[in-house]
Amino acid sequence: MVDRKRIYGPENTSLIITEKKQVSFTKRERPLDNIRPLYFDLGTIPQASGSAFIEAGSMKIICAVYGPKQISKNQGVLNCDFKFAPFSRLERRGYAKDEQEKDFSLVLEQALTPAIQLENLPKSKLDLYVTVLESDGTFASLAGAITCASLALANAGIAMYDLVTGCSAGFIDNVSGLDLTEDEEYMAEGNLLTNKALL
Amino acid sequence: MLILKPASHADDMEVDRKEEIVTPGQVITKDLAFMRGHGTFTLNEQLVASVAGKIERVNKLVSVKPLKTRFNGEIGDVVVGRIAELGNKRWRVDIQGRQEATLLLSSINLPGGVQRRKNEADEMEMRSFFAEGDMLSAEVQAFFGDGGCSLHTRSFKYGKLRNGCLVVAPSALIKRSKSHFISLSCGVDVVLGLNGYIWVQKHVFISPEMQNQPEGLYINENDEISMEEREAISRVCNIITALVNHKQMIYETIIVFMYENSLEYQPVELLSADLQKSLIDSAISQLEAAE
């Protein structure tokens, strides 16, 4: 199915990619137990019920919450949508959601649902859309998305038990560190994502 | 005197008493003497905030007023709504709340007398009363178990709205007062719906005889509105928009003061932010002087 609205390049193209930097934790400027400095902005999307923007290093993530809106089911429902923008990384991503983004959407839902007082929102649904505008580390993006989504929900005035934060970590050469960037993730032997509410 | 000390989880740092803003999950107090109100919940014998907002304390009742929230009504509230769809012997009304409100067929005045019994013909002709998109004013009669409200228009002052214009405000800015039907001296009526929908219309005089013969309840045509009346309506709309933009509480007195102060300007000039600010400041100082 050819998408007539988009202009595709020539069929045989090759991407110009610079060589990946060889990084190790011992040479990292930021201390191993430090995350990148954070910047938040609330109410970034005025037409949404609540919205938030997070920036950490070069990573930029935006989140919008719409709702509560009426549905026919008796329980309250949270629908999460996670998407890397096509221009968010060095290599262009597709417009359609791929497996990883579908998986991350589920992770978002699992992270946020316990924190929202859904029993106070019967017959209502909340739609949450996270868009990663610029990505510097896949798991760091997911962690930032969780934090950004909590802020957007708080901005929308939705009753919650607590704010949920996310953080990523990984191993390089048997040394562990927090908040890996794209280059560090490439070198890492293992990656971890954690999210916590302070209950 | 009991002092409320918002304390954070991580450390025992005392927060300055002036900072009463809390975020979800923040502990408000460990003192069990307080009762919990809206926006709070108890956890491990502590009172914790569930929304982001300002702490409000009235004697022993502690609640958190969220910075942004949907309309939460009480029984007896006057609301302005828009018909969203027709259902089984009822209408669903959009009132900017979490759920759409319900207006039952048995809760409206039928043409031909208030006491007339409903029959099947009425059900078929529901659209001749209220169709999708119509604006109406109503009162909250009751709540369903899931939190949705049931409206009624059983008094003559409620019903279909016409001859006017809608202004949308956050529901938190509408001040609760004795009457939400305001008549301004310039021939403009304002219906301040507590849900944030405000209807500004041309004043229509209703004689006592008309009240007993409600045939004209559901007509869909506007009356003649002259240029001066249109100008007055748009002036009041712009004043209310100014109050919304500056997050001011909206009620009769401030609208009256601002209207008088704005007469020297054209309605379109009232859309400029600087002029809005100066009009609001002068109205507030007038209000303070009057107290």
Short mmCIF file of C-alpha atoms in Angstrom, two decimals, chain A:
data_model
loop_
_atom_site.label_atom_id
_atom_site.label_comp_id
_atom_site.label_asym_id
_atom_site.label_seq_id
_atom_site.Cartn_x
_atom_site.Cartn_y
_atom_site.Cartn_z
CA MET A 1 0.00 0.00 0.00
CA VAL A 2 1.65 3.14 -1.15
CA ASP A 3 1.02 6.17 1.03
CA ARG A 4 0.33 8.90 -1.51
CA LYS A 5 0.61 11.73 1.00
CA ARG A 6 4.23 11.13 1.84
CA ILE A 7 7.24 11.79 -0.32
CA TYR A 8 9.54 8.80 -0.14
CA GLY A 9 13.16 9.12 -1.16
CA PRO A 10 14.72 6.87 -3.81
CA GLU A 11 14.27 3.17 -3.03
CA ASN A 12 17.94 2.37 -2.57
CA THR A 13 19.39 4.77 -0.07
CA SER A 14 22.04 4.41 2.56
CA LEU A 15 22.14 6.35 5.75
CA ILE A 16 25.14 8.45 6.67
CA ILE A 17 25.97 7.38 10.22
CA THR A 18 28.98 8.61 12.07
CA GLU A 19 30.95 6.04 13.98
CA LYS A 20 29.59 5.25 17.41
CA LYS A 21 31.69 6.74 20.16
CA GLN A 22 33.47 4.25 22.39
CA VAL A 23 32.41 5.22 25.86
CA SER A 24 32.94 3.77 29.26
CA PHE A 25 31.64 4.81 32.61
CA THR A 26 35.04 5.62 34.05
CA LYS A 27 35.43 8.48 31.61
CA ARG A 28 31.92 9.89 32.11
CA GLU A 29 31.85 13.49 33.28
CA ARG A 30 28.60 13.13 35.18
CA PRO A 31 28.98 11.03 38.38
CA LEU A 32 27.69 7.48 38.05
CA ASP A 33 24.86 7.95 40.53
CA ASN A 34 23.69 11.23 38.98
CA ILE A 35 20.92 11.64 36.47
CA ARG A 36 20.93 14.36 33.86
CA PRO A 37 19.67 17.74 35.15
CA LEU A 38 15.91 17.99 34.61
CA TYR A 39 13.74 20.78 33.31
CA PHE A 40 9.93 20.62 33.45
CA ASP A 41 7.23 22.74 31.92
CA LEU A 42 3.53 22.31 32.68
CA GLY A 43 0.52 23.24 30.61
CA THR A 44 2.54 23.13 27.39
CA ILE A 45 -0.46 21.96 25.34
CA PRO A 46 -3.36 24.29 26.20
CA GLN A 47 -6.04 22.26 24.43
CA ALA A 48 -5.34 19.17 26.54
CA SER A 49 -6.80 18.62 30.02
CA GLY A 50 -3.25 18.48 31.33
CA SER A 51 0.19 18.45 29.77
CA ALA A 52 3.88 18.40 30.67
CA PHE A 53 7.25 18.74 28.95
CA ILE A 54 10.49 17.27 30.28
CA GLU A 55 14.02 17.95 29.12
CA ALA A 56 17.12 16.10 30.37
CA GLY A 57 20.34 16.66 28.50
CA SER A 58 19.28 16.58 24.89
CA MET A 59 16.24 14.38 25.58
CA LYS A 60 12.89 16.12 25.08
CA ILE A 61 9.56 14.48 25.85
CA ILE A 62 6.06 15.89 25.78
CA CYS A 63 2.92 14.37 27.30
CA ALA A 64 -0.76 15.28 26.99
CA VAL A 65 -3.69 13.93 29.02
CA TYR A 66 -7.24 14.13 27.73
CA GLY A 67 -10.13 13.40 30.06
CA PRO A 68 -11.86 12.18 32.08
CA LYS A 69 -14.20 11.38 29.22
CA GLN A 70 -17.31 9.28 29.34
CA ILE A 71 -17.34 5.60 28.34
CA SER A 72 -19.85 2.83 28.87
CA LYS A 73 -17.68 0.55 31.04
CA ASN A 74 -18.24 0.74 34.78
CA GLN A 75 -14.62 1.09 35.80
CA GLY A 76 -12.21 3.92 35.19
CA VAL A 77 -9.73 3.22 32.40
CA LEU A 78 -6.31 4.65 31.51
CA ASN A 79 -5.17 4.39 27.88
CA CYS A 80 -1.50 5.13 27.28
CA ASP A 81 0.15 5.86 23.97
CA PHE A 82 3.91 6.05 23.61
CA LYS A 83 5.55 7.19 20.38
CA PHE A 84 9.02 8.15 19.29
CA ALA A 85 8.68 11.00 16.80
CA PRO A 86 10.13 9.97 13.42
CA PHE A 87 12.76 12.68 13.78
CA SER A 88 13.65 11.86 17.39
CA ARG A 89 16.81 9.83 16.73
CA LEU A 90 19.64 9.66 14.26
CA GLU A 91 17.90 6.95 12.25
CA ARG A 92 14.39 7.82 11.09
CA ARG A 93 11.57 5.82 12.64
CA GLY A 94 8.29 4.98 10.93
CA TYR A 95 5.00 6.72 11.46
CA ALA A 96 3.29 3.55 12.57
CA LYS A 97 3.89 2.14 16.04
CA ASP A 98 6.40 -0.66 16.08
CA GLU A 99 6.69 -3.49 18.60
CA GLN A 100 8.91 -1.57 20.94
CA GLU A 101 6.55 1.40 21.12
CA LYS A 102 3.58 -0.89 21.75
CA ASP A 103 5.54 -2.55 24.51
CA PHE A 104 6.51 0.78 26.03
CA SER A 105 2.88 1.90 25.96
CA LEU A 106 2.00 -1.12 28.09
CA VAL A 107 4.86 -0.35 30.46
CA LEU A 108 3.54 3.19 30.86
CA GLU A 109 0.09 1.86 31.64
CA GLN A 110 1.43 -0.60 34.20
CA ALA A 111 3.50 2.10 35.84
CA LEU A 112 0.77 4.73 36.09
CA THR A 113 -2.46 2.79 36.70
CA PRO A 114 -1.74 1.87 40.35
CA ALA A 115 -1.05 5.50 41.18
CA ILE A 116 -4.32 6.95 39.86
CA GLN A 117 -7.47 6.81 41.98
CA LEU A 118 -9.49 5.15 39.22
CA GLU A 119 -12.23 4.14 41.63
CA ASN A 120 -13.13 7.85 41.81
CA LEU A 121 -13.55 7.94 38.04
CA PRO A 122 -16.29 5.43 37.24
CA LYS A 123 -17.45 5.24 33.62
CA SER A 124 -14.58 7.51 32.63
CA LYS A 125 -11.49 7.08 30.53
CA LEU A 126 -8.23 8.95 30.47
CA ASP A 127 -6.24 9.17 27.24
CA LEU A 128 -2.54 9.80 27.70
CA TYR A 129 -0.24 10.53 24.75
CA VAL A 130 3.53 10.66 25.15
CA THR A 131 5.67 11.83 22.24
CA VAL A 132 9.44 11.70 22.42
CA LEU A 133 10.60 14.69 20.43
CA GLU A 134 14.30 14.02 20.82
CA SER A 135 15.74 10.84 22.24
CA ASP A 136 19.10 10.24 23.89
CA GLY A 137 18.82 6.71 25.26
CA THR A 138 15.83 4.41 24.72
CA PHE A 139 15.32 3.43 28.33
CA ALA A 140 16.01 6.95 29.49
CA SER A 141 13.19 8.06 27.17
CA LEU A 142 10.80 5.56 28.71
CA ALA A 143 11.84 6.61 32.22
CA GLY A 144 11.36 10.26 31.33
CA ALA A 145 8.01 9.43 29.77
CA ILE A 146 6.78 7.94 33.05
CA THR A 147 7.79 11.05 34.99
CA CYS A 148 6.35 13.35 32.34
CA ALA A 149 3.06 11.43 32.32
CA SER A 150 2.72 11.77 36.12
CA LEU A 151 3.20 15.51 35.86
CA ALA A 152 0.65 15.77 33.08
CA LEU A 153 -1.88 13.85 35.18
CA ALA A 154 -1.22 16.15 38.15
CA ASN A 155 -1.58 19.17 35.85
CA ALA A 156 -4.97 17.83 34.77
CA GLY A 157 -6.14 17.73 38.39
CA ILE A 158 -6.69 13.97 38.41
CA ALA A 159 -6.67 12.44 41.89
CA MET A 160 -3.61 10.25 42.42
CA TYR A 161 -2.01 8.43 45.32
CA ASP A 162 1.42 9.74 44.41
CA LEU A 163 3.57 10.97 41.55
CA VAL A 164 5.43 8.19 39.72
CA THR A 165 9.02 8.70 38.63
CA GLY A 166 11.13 6.59 36.32
CA CYS A 167 14.85 6.05 36.09
CA SER A 168 17.08 3.97 33.87
CA ALA A 169 20.36 2.26 34.68
CA GLY A 170 22.85 -0.06 32.99
CA PHE A 171 26.16 -1.95 33.06
CA ILE A 172 29.29 -1.20 31.09
CA ASP A 173 32.34 -3.37 31.83
CA ASN A 174 30.81 -4.57 35.09
CA VAL A 175 30.33 -1.01 36.33
CA SER A 176 26.78 0.21 36.84
CA GLY A 177 25.55 3.76 36.38
CA LEU A 178 22.32 5.74 36.20
CA ASP A 179 20.62 7.43 33.25
CA LEU A 180 22.48 6.15 30.22
CA THR A 181 22.70 8.24 27.08
CA GLU A 182 22.37 6.77 23.58
CA ASP A 183 26.12 6.18 23.21
CA GLU A 184 26.36 4.55 26.62
CA GLU A 185 23.36 2.30 25.94
CA TYR A 186 25.03 1.08 22.78
CA MET A 187 28.04 -0.06 24.82
CA ALA A 188 26.02 -1.43 27.71
CA GLU A 189 25.84 -5.15 28.44
CA GLY A 190 22.51 -4.78 30.22
CA ASN A 191 19.90 -2.13 30.86
CA LEU A 192 17.36 -1.65 33.62
CA LEU A 193 14.29 0.49 34.05
CA THR A 194 12.76 1.22 37.41
CA ASN A 195 9.83 3.30 38.48
CA LYS A 196 8.77 4.23 41.93
CA ALA A 197 6.03 6.00 43.77
CA LEU A 198 6.93 7.22 47.24
CA LEU A 199 4.19 5.39 49.12
#
